[in-house]
Coordinates of C-alpha atoms in Angstrom, one line a residue:
Chain L
M27 CA 15.6 97.6 115.2
K28 CA 17.8 97.5 112.1
A29 CA 20.2 94.8 111.2
A30 CA 23.8 95.8 110.9
G31 CA 23.9 94.9 107.3
S32 CA 21.1 97.4 106.5
M33 CA 22.9 100.5 107.6
T34 CA 22.4 103.6 105.6
R35 CA 25.3 105.1 103.6
R36 CA 25.4 107.9 106.1
G37 CA 25.5 105.5 109.0
L38 CA 28.3 103.5 107.3
S39 CA 30.3 106.6 106.7
L40 CA 29.9 107.7 110.3
R41 CA 31.1 104.3 111.5
V42 CA 34.1 104.4 109.3
L43 CA 34.9 107.9 110.5
L44 CA 34.5 106.8 114.1
L45 CA 36.8 103.8 113.6
A46 CA 39.4 106.0 112.0
W47 CA 39.1 108.5 114.8
A48 CA 39.5 105.7 117.4
A49 CA 42.6 104.5 115.6
L50 CA 44.1 107.9 115.4
P51 CA 45.9 108.1 118.8
A52 CA 47.5 104.8 118.2
L53 CA 48.6 105.6 114.7
A54 CA 49.8 109.0 115.7
A55 CA 51.8 107.5 118.6
A56 CA 53.5 104.9 116.4
N57 CA 56.5 107.2 116.5
L58 CA 57.4 106.8 120.2
V59 CA 60.7 105.4 121.5
V60 CA 61.2 105.1 125.3
V61 CA 64.8 105.0 126.6
L62 CA 65.8 104.5 130.2
N63 CA 68.8 106.6 131.3
S64 CA 70.0 104.4 134.2
R65 CA 72.6 106.8 135.5
D66 CA 70.3 109.8 135.3
A67 CA 67.1 108.5 136.9
S68 CA 65.2 109.6 133.9
V69 CA 63.3 108.4 130.8
T70 CA 63.9 110.0 127.4
L71 CA 61.0 110.0 124.9
L72 CA 62.2 110.1 121.3
D73 CA 60.2 110.7 118.2
Y74 CA 60.5 107.5 116.1
A75 CA 60.6 109.3 112.8
T76 CA 63.0 112.0 113.5
G77 CA 64.8 110.9 116.7
A78 CA 64.0 114.3 118.2
E79 CA 63.6 114.4 122.0
K80 CA 59.9 114.7 122.9
G81 CA 60.4 114.8 126.6
V82 CA 62.2 113.6 129.7
I83 CA 60.5 112.1 132.6
A84 CA 62.0 111.9 136.1
V85 CA 61.7 108.5 137.7
G86 CA 63.3 106.7 140.6
K87 CA 67.1 106.0 140.7
E88 CA 68.6 103.5 138.3
P89 CA 65.8 102.6 135.8
H90 CA 67.3 99.7 134.0
H91 CA 64.6 97.6 132.3
L92 CA 61.0 98.1 131.1
I93 CA 58.2 95.8 129.8
P94 CA 54.7 96.3 128.5
T95 CA 51.9 94.8 130.6
P96 CA 50.4 91.7 129.1
D97 CA 47.3 93.7 127.9
G98 CA 49.7 96.2 126.2
K99 CA 47.9 99.1 127.9
E100 CA 50.8 100.1 130.1
L101 CA 54.5 100.2 130.0
I102 CA 56.3 99.4 133.2
V103 CA 59.6 101.1 134.0
A104 CA 61.5 99.4 136.8
S105 CA 63.5 101.8 139.0
A106 CA 66.0 99.6 140.8
V107 CA 67.3 101.9 143.5
G108 CA 64.1 103.9 143.5
N109 CA 62.3 100.7 144.6
E110 CA 59.3 101.4 142.4
L111 CA 57.6 100.6 139.2
V112 CA 56.5 103.5 137.1
F113 CA 53.6 102.9 134.6
L114 CA 53.7 104.9 131.4
D115 CA 51.2 105.1 128.5
P116 CA 53.0 103.1 125.9
A117 CA 51.7 105.2 123.1
T118 CA 52.4 108.7 124.5
G119 CA 54.9 108.1 127.2
A120 CA 52.6 110.0 129.7
L121 CA 53.2 109.0 133.3
K122 CA 50.1 107.1 134.5
R123 CA 50.9 105.9 138.0
R124 CA 53.7 104.8 140.3
L125 CA 53.8 101.6 142.4
P126 CA 56.2 102.1 145.3
D127 CA 57.7 99.4 147.6
I128 CA 58.8 97.0 145.0
P129 CA 62.3 96.4 146.3
D130 CA 65.1 96.7 143.8
P131 CA 63.3 95.9 140.5
Y132 CA 66.2 95.4 138.1
Q133 CA 64.8 93.1 135.4
L134 CA 61.4 91.7 135.2
G135 CA 59.0 89.6 133.2
F136 CA 55.4 88.4 133.0
S137 CA 54.8 84.6 132.8
P138 CA 53.2 83.6 129.5
D139 CA 50.0 82.7 131.3
R140 CA 49.9 86.3 132.7
Q141 CA 49.7 85.0 136.3
W142 CA 53.0 86.2 137.6
L143 CA 55.4 89.1 137.5
V144 CA 58.9 87.9 138.3
V145 CA 61.4 90.5 139.4
A146 CA 65.1 90.0 139.6
A147 CA 66.5 92.2 142.5
N148 CA 70.0 92.4 141.3
R149 CA 71.5 94.5 144.2
L150 CA 69.6 92.7 147.0
D151 CA 70.2 89.1 145.9
R152 CA 66.5 88.3 145.7
V153 CA 63.9 87.2 143.2
D154 CA 60.4 88.3 144.0
V155 CA 57.3 86.8 142.5
Y156 CA 54.3 89.1 142.4
R157 CA 50.7 88.3 141.4
A158 CA 50.3 89.9 138.0
G159 CA 46.7 91.0 138.8
D160 CA 47.3 93.2 141.9
Y161 CA 51.1 93.1 142.2
G162 CA 50.9 91.6 145.6
L163 CA 54.0 89.7 146.7
A164 CA 53.5 86.0 146.4
K165 CA 56.9 84.7 147.2
R166 CA 60.4 86.0 147.9
F167 CA 63.5 83.9 147.1
E168 CA 66.9 84.8 148.4
L169 CA 69.2 83.9 145.6
P170 CA 72.9 84.9 145.9
S171 CA 74.2 86.3 144.0
I172 CA 73.2 89.1 141.7
P173 CA 70.1 87.9 140.0
S174 CA 70.1 89.4 136.5
H175 CA 67.6 88.5 133.8
V176 CA 64.3 86.5 133.7
A177 CA 62.7 84.0 131.2
F178 CA 59.9 81.5 131.4
S179 CA 59.1 78.0 130.2
N180 CA 56.4 78.2 127.5
D181 CA 53.8 76.5 129.9
S182 CA 54.6 79.0 132.6
A183 CA 55.6 76.2 135.0
F184 CA 59.1 77.6 135.5
A185 CA 60.8 81.0 135.7
F186 CA 64.5 80.9 134.8
V187 CA 66.9 83.5 136.3
T188 CA 70.5 84.2 135.6
L189 CA 72.8 84.8 138.6
Q190 CA 75.7 86.9 137.6
G191 CA 77.6 86.6 140.8
S192 CA 77.6 82.8 141.1
D193 CA 77.6 82.0 137.3
D194 CA 74.4 80.0 137.6
I195 CA 71.0 79.9 136.1
V196 CA 68.2 78.9 138.5
A197 CA 64.8 77.5 137.8
I198 CA 61.9 78.5 140.0
D199 CA 58.9 76.2 140.1
L200 CA 56.0 78.7 139.9
K201 CA 53.4 76.1 141.0
A202 CA 55.2 74.9 144.1
M203 CA 56.9 78.3 144.5
T204 CA 60.2 76.6 145.2
V205 CA 63.7 76.6 143.7
A206 CA 63.6 73.5 141.4
W207 CA 67.3 73.5 140.4
K208 CA 70.4 75.5 139.7
M209 CA 73.2 74.9 137.2
K210 CA 76.5 76.5 136.2
V211 CA 76.4 78.1 132.8
G212 CA 79.6 80.3 132.4
K213 CA 81.2 83.4 133.7
T214 CA 78.7 86.2 134.6
P215 CA 75.5 85.1 132.7
A216 CA 73.2 88.0 131.8
G217 CA 70.3 87.9 129.2
I218 CA 68.2 84.8 128.9
V219 CA 65.4 83.7 126.5
T220 CA 63.4 80.6 125.9
T221 CA 63.4 79.4 122.2
P222 CA 60.0 79.4 120.6
D223 CA 59.8 75.6 120.6
G224 CA 60.3 75.8 124.4
N225 CA 63.2 73.3 124.3
H226 CA 66.2 75.5 124.9
L227 CA 67.3 78.4 126.9
L228 CA 69.8 80.8 125.3
V229 CA 72.0 82.6 127.8
G230 CA 74.4 85.5 127.1
V231 CA 77.6 84.6 129.0
M232 CA 78.8 88.1 129.5
G233 CA 82.1 87.3 131.2
E234 CA 83.1 85.3 128.2
D235 CA 82.3 85.5 124.5
H236 CA 79.4 83.3 123.8
V237 CA 75.7 82.4 124.1
A238 CA 75.1 79.1 125.9
A239 CA 72.3 76.9 124.5
I240 CA 70.8 74.8 127.2
D241 CA 68.5 71.9 127.1
W242 CA 66.8 72.9 130.3
R243 CA 64.9 69.7 130.8
K244 CA 68.2 67.8 130.8
R245 CA 70.0 70.7 132.5
A246 CA 72.8 70.3 129.9
I247 CA 74.6 72.9 127.8
V248 CA 74.2 71.6 124.3
K249 CA 76.1 74.2 122.4
R250 CA 78.2 77.4 123.0
L251 CA 77.8 79.9 120.2
S252 CA 80.7 82.3 119.9
T253 CA 78.9 85.5 119.3
G254 CA 81.5 87.9 120.7
A255 CA 83.1 89.2 123.9
G256 CA 80.6 90.4 126.5
A257 CA 77.5 88.5 125.1
H258 CA 74.9 90.3 127.1
N259 CA 71.3 90.6 126.2
L260 CA 68.9 88.9 123.8
A261 CA 65.9 90.2 121.9
P262 CA 63.6 88.2 119.5
K263 CA 63.4 89.2 115.9
G264 CA 59.9 89.9 114.6
D265 CA 59.3 86.4 113.1
G266 CA 60.3 84.7 116.3
R267 CA 62.7 82.3 114.5
Q268 CA 65.7 84.4 115.1
V269 CA 67.1 86.3 118.1
F270 CA 69.5 89.2 118.4
V271 CA 72.4 89.1 120.8
S272 CA 74.2 92.2 121.9
N273 CA 77.9 91.7 122.5
R274 CA 78.8 94.6 124.7
V275 CA 82.6 94.3 124.7
A276 CA 83.0 93.3 121.0
N277 CA 80.6 96.0 120.0
T278 CA 78.7 93.7 117.7
I279 CA 75.2 92.3 117.5
S280 CA 74.8 88.7 116.4
V281 CA 71.7 87.0 115.0
I282 CA 71.0 83.4 116.1
D283 CA 68.6 81.0 114.3
Q284 CA 66.7 79.6 117.3
G285 CA 65.7 76.5 115.3
T286 CA 69.2 75.4 114.2
L287 CA 71.1 77.1 117.0
E288 CA 73.5 78.7 114.4
I289 CA 74.8 82.2 114.1
V290 CA 73.4 83.6 110.9
R291 CA 74.6 87.2 110.9
R292 CA 76.8 89.7 112.7
Y293 CA 76.5 93.5 112.8
D294 CA 79.0 96.1 114.0
V295 CA 77.3 98.5 116.5
P296 CA 79.7 100.7 118.4
G297 CA 79.4 102.1 121.9
G298 CA 78.5 99.0 124.0
P299 CA 75.2 97.7 122.5
D300 CA 72.9 96.6 125.3
C301 CA 69.1 96.4 125.1
M302 CA 67.4 96.2 121.7
D303 CA 63.9 96.6 120.3
L304 CA 62.7 96.1 116.7
A305 CA 61.1 98.9 114.8
P306 CA 57.4 98.4 114.0
D307 CA 58.2 97.8 110.3
G308 CA 60.9 95.2 111.3
K309 CA 63.5 96.9 109.1
S310 CA 65.6 98.4 111.8
L311 CA 66.8 97.6 115.3
W312 CA 66.9 100.3 118.0
V313 CA 69.8 99.7 120.4
T314 CA 71.0 101.5 123.5
S315 CA 74.7 102.3 123.2
R316 CA 75.5 102.1 126.9
W317 CA 78.9 103.7 127.0
I318 CA 78.3 106.7 124.7
M319 CA 75.0 108.1 125.9
K320 CA 73.3 107.4 122.6
V321 CA 70.7 105.3 120.9
S322 CA 71.8 103.6 117.7
V323 CA 69.5 102.7 114.9
L324 CA 70.8 99.6 112.9
D325 CA 69.4 99.1 109.4
L326 CA 69.0 95.4 109.2
D327 CA 69.3 95.1 105.4
S328 CA 72.4 97.2 104.9
G329 CA 73.9 96.2 108.2
K330 CA 74.9 99.8 108.9
V331 CA 74.2 102.0 111.9
V332 CA 72.2 104.7 110.1
K333 CA 71.4 107.1 113.0
Q334 CA 72.6 107.8 116.5
Y335 CA 70.6 110.0 118.9
P336 CA 71.8 111.5 122.1
V337 CA 70.1 110.4 125.3
G338 CA 71.0 110.4 129.0
R339 CA 73.8 108.7 130.9
S340 CA 74.2 105.0 130.7
P341 CA 71.1 104.3 128.6
H342 CA 69.8 100.8 129.2
G343 CA 66.3 99.6 128.5
I344 CA 64.6 100.6 125.3
Y345 CA 61.0 100.3 123.9
V346 CA 59.8 101.1 120.4
H347 CA 56.1 101.5 120.4
K348 CA 54.2 99.2 118.1
P349 CA 50.7 100.4 117.7
P350 CA 48.0 97.7 117.8
V351 CA 46.8 96.8 114.3
A352 CA 43.8 98.9 113.6
A353 CA 40.6 97.0 113.0
A354 CA 39.6 96.8 109.3
P355 CA 36.9 99.3 108.4
A356 CA 33.5 97.9 108.0
K357 CA 32.4 97.2 104.4
Chain V
M27 CA 72.1 118.9 134.9
L28 CA 75.4 119.5 133.0
P29 CA 75.3 122.0 130.2
E30 CA 75.9 121.0 126.6
P31 CA 78.3 120.7 124.9
F32 CA 80.3 119.9 128.1
A33 CA 78.0 116.9 129.0
G34 CA 78.4 115.4 125.5
W35 CA 82.2 116.0 125.5
F36 CA 82.6 114.5 128.9
G37 CA 80.4 111.5 128.1
A38 CA 82.3 110.8 124.9
L39 CA 85.6 110.9 126.8
Q40 CA 84.3 108.6 129.5
G41 CA 83.0 106.2 126.9
W42 CA 86.3 106.2 125.0
L43 CA 88.4 105.6 128.1
F44 CA 86.1 102.9 129.4
Q45 CA 86.0 101.0 126.1
T46 CA 89.6 101.4 125.3
L47 CA 91.2 100.6 128.6
V48 CA 88.8 99.6 131.5
L49 CA 86.4 97.2 129.8
P50 CA 89.0 95.0 128.1
L51 CA 90.9 94.8 131.4
L52 CA 87.8 93.7 133.3
Q53 CA 87.0 91.1 130.7
V54 CA 90.5 89.6 130.8
A55 CA 90.6 89.7 134.6
G56 CA 87.2 87.9 134.8
L57 CA 85.6 90.8 136.5
A58 CA 82.7 91.4 134.1
V59 CA 80.3 91.4 137.0
Y60 CA 81.7 94.8 137.9
T61 CA 81.2 96.3 134.5
E62 CA 78.5 98.9 135.4
D63 CA 80.3 99.9 138.5
A64 CA 83.5 100.3 136.6
F65 CA 81.8 102.5 134.1
N66 CA 80.6 104.7 136.9
A67 CA 84.1 104.7 138.5
T68 CA 85.5 105.8 135.2
E69 CA 83.3 108.9 135.4
D70 CA 84.5 109.5 139.0
F71 CA 88.1 109.2 137.8
L72 CA 87.6 111.7 135.0
W73 CA 86.0 114.2 137.4
G74 CA 89.0 113.9 139.6
A75 CA 91.4 114.3 136.7
L76 CA 89.5 117.3 135.4
E77 CA 89.4 118.9 138.9
I78 CA 93.1 118.5 139.4
A79 CA 93.8 119.9 135.9
V80 CA 91.6 122.9 136.4
L81 CA 92.9 123.6 140.0
A82 CA 96.5 123.3 138.9
A83 CA 96.0 125.5 135.9
V84 CA 94.3 128.2 137.9
L85 CA 95.8 128.0 141.3
L86 CA 99.5 127.1 140.7
P87 CA 100.2 130.4 139.0
L88 CA 98.1 132.4 141.4
E89 CA 99.8 130.8 144.5
R90 CA 103.2 131.8 143.0
R91 CA 102.2 135.3 142.3
Y92 CA 100.1 136.2 145.4
P93 CA 101.2 133.8 148.2
V94 CA 100.3 134.4 151.8
E95 CA 103.5 132.6 152.9
R96 CA 106.7 132.2 150.8
F97 CA 108.3 128.8 150.9
A98 CA 110.2 126.5 148.6
R99 CA 107.8 123.8 147.3
G100 CA 109.6 120.7 148.7
S101 CA 108.7 117.3 149.8
A102 CA 106.0 118.6 152.2
V103 CA 103.9 119.9 149.3
R104 CA 104.7 116.9 147.1
T105 CA 103.3 114.6 149.8
D106 CA 100.0 116.6 149.6
V107 CA 100.0 116.1 145.8
L108 CA 100.2 112.3 146.5
Y109 CA 97.2 112.6 148.9
T110 CA 95.3 114.4 146.2
L111 CA 96.0 111.8 143.6
I112 CA 95.0 109.0 146.0
H113 CA 91.8 110.7 147.0
R114 CA 90.6 112.1 143.7
L115 CA 91.8 109.7 141.0
G116 CA 90.0 106.7 142.3
L117 CA 92.3 104.7 144.6
F118 CA 90.4 105.7 147.7
P119 CA 86.9 105.5 146.0
L120 CA 87.9 102.0 144.8
F121 CA 88.8 101.0 148.3
F122 CA 85.5 102.5 149.5
F123 CA 83.6 100.6 146.9
F124 CA 85.0 97.2 147.7
T125 CA 84.9 97.5 151.5
L126 CA 82.0 99.8 152.5
R127 CA 79.6 99.8 149.6
P128 CA 78.4 96.3 150.2
L129 CA 77.6 97.3 153.8
F130 CA 75.7 100.3 152.6
D131 CA 73.7 98.2 150.1
A132 CA 72.9 95.7 152.8
L133 CA 71.8 98.5 155.1
Q134 CA 69.6 100.1 152.5
A135 CA 68.1 96.7 151.7
T136 CA 67.4 96.0 155.4
L137 CA 65.8 99.5 155.9
H138 CA 63.6 99.0 152.9
L139 CA 62.5 95.4 153.5
R140 CA 61.6 96.3 157.1
G141 CA 59.5 99.3 155.9
V142 CA 61.8 102.0 157.3
P143 CA 61.3 104.9 154.9
T144 CA 64.3 106.5 153.3
P145 CA 62.8 109.9 152.3
N146 CA 64.2 112.3 149.8
L147 CA 63.9 116.1 149.8
E148 CA 61.6 116.1 146.8
S149 CA 59.0 114.0 148.7
L150 CA 59.2 116.3 151.7
I151 CA 59.1 119.5 149.6
P152 CA 57.3 118.6 146.4
A153 CA 58.1 122.0 144.8
L154 CA 61.7 121.0 144.6
A155 CA 60.9 118.3 142.1
A156 CA 59.9 120.9 139.5
S157 CA 63.2 122.8 139.7
P158 CA 66.5 120.9 139.3
V159 CA 68.4 124.1 140.3
A160 CA 66.4 124.6 143.5
S161 CA 66.7 120.9 144.3
F162 CA 70.5 121.1 143.7
L163 CA 70.9 124.1 146.0
A164 CA 68.7 122.5 148.7
Y165 CA 70.9 119.3 148.7
L166 CA 74.0 121.4 148.6
V167 CA 73.0 123.4 151.7
L168 CA 71.9 120.3 153.6
L169 CA 75.1 118.3 152.8
D170 CA 77.2 121.3 153.7
L171 CA 75.5 121.5 157.1
A172 CA 76.3 117.9 157.5
L173 CA 79.9 118.5 156.6
Y174 CA 80.1 121.4 159.1
W175 CA 79.1 119.0 162.0
I176 CA 81.3 116.2 160.8
H177 CA 84.2 118.7 160.9
R178 CA 83.2 119.9 164.4
G179 CA 83.3 116.2 165.4
Q180 CA 86.8 115.8 164.0
H181 CA 88.0 118.6 166.3
A182 CA 85.8 117.8 169.4
F183 CA 86.7 114.2 170.0
G184 CA 90.2 113.4 171.0
W185 CA 90.4 110.1 169.1
W186 CA 89.1 111.7 166.0
W187 CA 91.5 114.7 166.3
A188 CA 94.3 112.1 166.6
L189 CA 93.5 111.3 163.0
H190 CA 92.4 114.7 161.7
S191 CA 95.5 116.3 163.0
V192 CA 97.3 114.8 160.0
H193 CA 95.4 117.4 157.9
H194 CA 96.3 120.2 160.3
S195 CA 100.0 119.4 160.6
Q196 CA 100.8 120.9 157.2
R197 CA 102.9 124.0 157.8
Q198 CA 103.2 124.8 154.1
M199 CA 99.5 124.8 153.3
T200 CA 98.6 124.9 149.6
F201 CA 95.5 123.9 147.6
W202 CA 96.9 120.4 147.5
T203 CA 96.5 120.2 151.3
D204 CA 92.7 119.7 151.1
N205 CA 93.2 115.9 150.6
R206 CA 96.0 115.5 153.2
N207 CA 93.9 113.2 155.5
H208 CA 94.5 110.1 157.4
L209 CA 92.9 107.3 155.4
L210 CA 90.9 106.1 158.4
D211 CA 89.6 109.7 158.8
S212 CA 88.6 109.7 155.1
V213 CA 86.8 106.3 155.5
L214 CA 85.0 107.6 158.5
T215 CA 83.9 111.0 157.1
D216 CA 83.0 109.5 153.7
S217 CA 80.9 106.8 155.4
I218 CA 79.0 109.4 157.4
F219 CA 78.6 111.5 154.3
A220 CA 77.4 108.5 152.2
L221 CA 74.9 107.5 155.0
I222 CA 73.5 111.0 155.0
A223 CA 73.3 111.0 151.2
L224 CA 71.5 107.7 151.4
L225 CA 69.0 108.9 154.0
I226 CA 68.1 112.1 152.2
G227 CA 68.1 110.5 148.8
V228 CA 70.6 112.6 146.8
P229 CA 69.6 112.4 143.1
P230 CA 72.2 110.5 141.1
A231 CA 72.1 113.1 138.2
Q232 CA 73.3 115.7 140.8
F233 CA 75.6 113.5 142.8
A234 CA 78.7 114.3 140.8
L235 CA 78.2 118.0 141.0
L236 CA 77.3 117.8 144.7
I237 CA 80.7 116.2 145.2
V238 CA 82.8 117.9 142.6
L239 CA 81.7 121.5 143.3
P240 CA 82.4 121.5 147.0
R241 CA 85.6 119.6 146.5
M242 CA 86.9 122.3 144.2
L243 CA 85.9 125.1 146.5
E244 CA 87.5 123.2 149.4
S245 CA 90.8 123.1 147.5
L246 CA 90.5 126.8 146.8
A247 CA 89.9 127.4 150.5
H248 CA 93.3 125.8 151.3
A249 CA 95.2 127.7 148.7
N250 CA 98.3 129.7 149.7
L251 CA 96.7 132.7 148.2
R252 CA 96.1 136.3 149.4
L253 CA 92.4 136.3 148.4
S254 CA 89.6 137.7 150.4
F255 CA 86.0 137.7 149.1
G256 CA 85.3 141.1 150.8
A257 CA 83.2 141.9 153.9
I258 CA 80.0 140.5 152.4
G259 CA 81.5 137.7 150.3
E260 CA 83.5 136.4 153.3
R261 CA 80.2 135.8 155.0
L262 CA 78.6 134.1 152.0
L263 CA 81.3 131.6 150.8
V264 CA 84.4 130.2 152.5
S265 CA 87.4 132.0 151.2
P266 CA 91.1 131.1 151.4
R267 CA 91.5 133.8 154.1
F268 CA 88.6 132.5 156.2
H269 CA 89.8 128.9 156.1
R270 CA 93.5 129.8 156.7
L271 CA 92.5 131.1 160.1
H272 CA 91.0 127.6 160.8
H273 CA 94.5 126.2 160.1
A274 CA 96.4 128.9 161.9
I275 CA 98.7 127.8 164.8
A276 CA 97.3 130.8 166.7
A277 CA 93.9 129.1 166.6
S278 CA 95.2 125.7 167.9
P279 CA 96.0 126.1 171.6
R280 CA 97.1 123.1 173.7
G281 CA 97.6 120.8 170.7
D282 CA 94.1 119.5 171.2
Y283 CA 92.8 122.1 168.8
R284 CA 89.5 123.9 169.4
G285 CA 89.3 126.4 166.7
A286 CA 87.1 128.4 164.5
N287 CA 85.8 128.6 160.9
Y288 CA 84.8 124.9 160.5
A289 CA 82.5 125.6 157.5
V290 CA 83.3 123.9 154.2
L291 CA 81.3 126.0 151.8
L292 CA 79.0 128.4 153.8
P293 CA 80.3 130.5 156.7
L294 CA 76.6 130.7 157.6
W295 CA 77.0 127.7 159.8
D296 CA 79.9 129.3 161.8
L297 CA 77.9 132.4 162.1
L298 CA 74.8 130.5 163.3
F299 CA 76.7 128.2 165.8
G300 CA 79.1 130.9 167.1
T301 CA 82.3 129.6 165.6
A302 CA 83.0 132.3 163.0
D303 CA 86.2 134.4 163.2
F304 CA 86.8 137.0 160.5
R305 CA 90.2 138.3 161.8
P306 CA 92.3 139.2 158.8
A307 CA 95.8 137.9 159.5
P308 CA 95.8 134.5 161.1
G309 CA 99.6 133.9 160.7
A310 CA 101.4 130.6 160.1
T311 CA 99.6 127.3 159.7
G312 CA 100.1 124.1 161.7
I313 CA 99.5 122.8 165.2
D314 CA 101.0 124.6 168.2
D315 CA 102.8 121.5 169.7
Q316 CA 104.8 121.2 166.5
L317 CA 106.6 124.3 167.7
T318 CA 107.7 122.3 170.8
G319 CA 108.9 119.3 168.7
R320 CA 105.9 117.0 168.3
D321 CA 106.4 114.9 165.1
Y322 CA 103.4 114.4 162.9
G323 CA 105.6 112.7 160.2
A324 CA 107.2 114.0 157.0
G325 CA 106.0 111.6 154.4
F326 CA 102.8 109.7 153.6
W327 CA 103.5 106.5 155.5
A328 CA 105.0 108.2 158.5
Q329 CA 101.9 110.4 158.8
Q330 CA 99.6 107.4 158.5
W331 CA 101.6 105.4 161.1
L332 CA 101.9 108.2 163.6
G333 CA 98.2 108.9 163.2
L334 CA 97.4 105.3 164.2
K335 CA 99.8 105.6 167.2
R336 CA 98.1 108.8 168.4
L337 CA 94.8 107.0 168.0
A338 CA 96.1 104.2 170.2
G339 CA 97.3 106.8 172.7
R340 CA 101.0 106.1 172.1
G341 CA 101.9 108.9 169.8

């Protein structure tokens, strides 16, 4: 038996070739963008480089949000009125499987410990907690009204959900499977994220014009950051220190420093900016322009919308595929 | 489903109207929670406006040039214009949204959480999923069949006829008459229609066309227009001549109206269920007891009030 270090030149070349071949599908698929057309019950696949439409997939009614599975091998599209989860290949957009009987999956998130999938059922006033392993229902919470977006504490002890209808956020204790507390946050709260240090929640207060920063352990709003009318959704920037906020009425996107809780930049993005995802190179932000049936590409250096691509009606969730970093070739 | 460039043009107009007018109003009124619904309602409003514009542009001159009956367009026709604006520009859909939609959402939730399946045609006939056109036609035929039987019900039950007779009391029938309905009648028929659409799972991308296309043809069917589709065409699609017979006084004996030609789009249903009548000259429209003095009301409010009185057995 030969040691690895004593490979022949031919063996080495073969290994390099095999590694390159294995990395090919991922590299080739680096150009996929997935857009959910919530009013058309379809998913548009765009070519990242050219914006050309690569295909349209029919899914259940009202697909609003999507997330990759924790292992990154699948992309879950949640069809709210279709009552199903549709699993796509995140690299190619190919339909892999469907999971029916998930009632009204509007927005969803995996707990950081990968134990739970928490689903906000916006229309049915429920939050359902599923086991992340087999997607079996662990607990159903009736939470009036209009559960919207989901976030987690860094230790996965709590799931936080915004309630658009009652202007609250609610904390669900994922160990006891009980509602731990509820607090008022402002008119029609929507997007919610936990800051990287785990100390604050940032909530887009859509019915007003700001993001509320909440010390969730004290259940206190510590700051209101005036980002713009219709502060809606939040998406972390690549370095994790900053977070983007889409202001759907003001037609702007703000950037908040999550450490200092200050607004550090604002971009004009027309058409009702909604969900956002960073390009693999971190230089541009892809945004669904909800009211104009387009996806906008914002160049983060120049601050300009450099491209707009037509998609379906009321485009909502968006995912820009980021291929896994290829293993370094053996030397 | 909609062809380009129309889809793009329509979407841009919807986006502009929504962002310029509707969204700021919602924000000021503290109604941001209805943002997505209002965006969809803006689409419905635009469809209605587009329909009215197209119908008026095409049918007004045709009705003037080739009328079945000649009459001065007075308040009777203007009342029907008001009905059309109420039904197609969003007031009625708005009412429906705030009153009945929560009930339908709750019903759907209950059905789903209790494991009652709500199938769609594509799951029953998988081949339809591959062809949007075939799927559209299948839903169109099925919904038209439903509308035929709803219409039969409006004439068969005395209490329902008490309301539906508002629609038939127009003696100066024009394309505007299609929406001359008692509001309670509209609530009832739209609820049944929505329930059926829920149960058979109408695809949202097709919903607008499945509503808009039949509505435009229904308006055409009511037009005061000497237009026949020919011996074969009359049996394929409801024509103004075919539907005028349905409204004819001659076809409404005893004031409790049992008539013919109930179909909305496809005369096939009248042929199948024995209610087709292809006689060419039906005569004046209205209800026979109007000739002996029964009052169905001259304006919108009178018609609505008298409809309620008839429903209560006092009209």
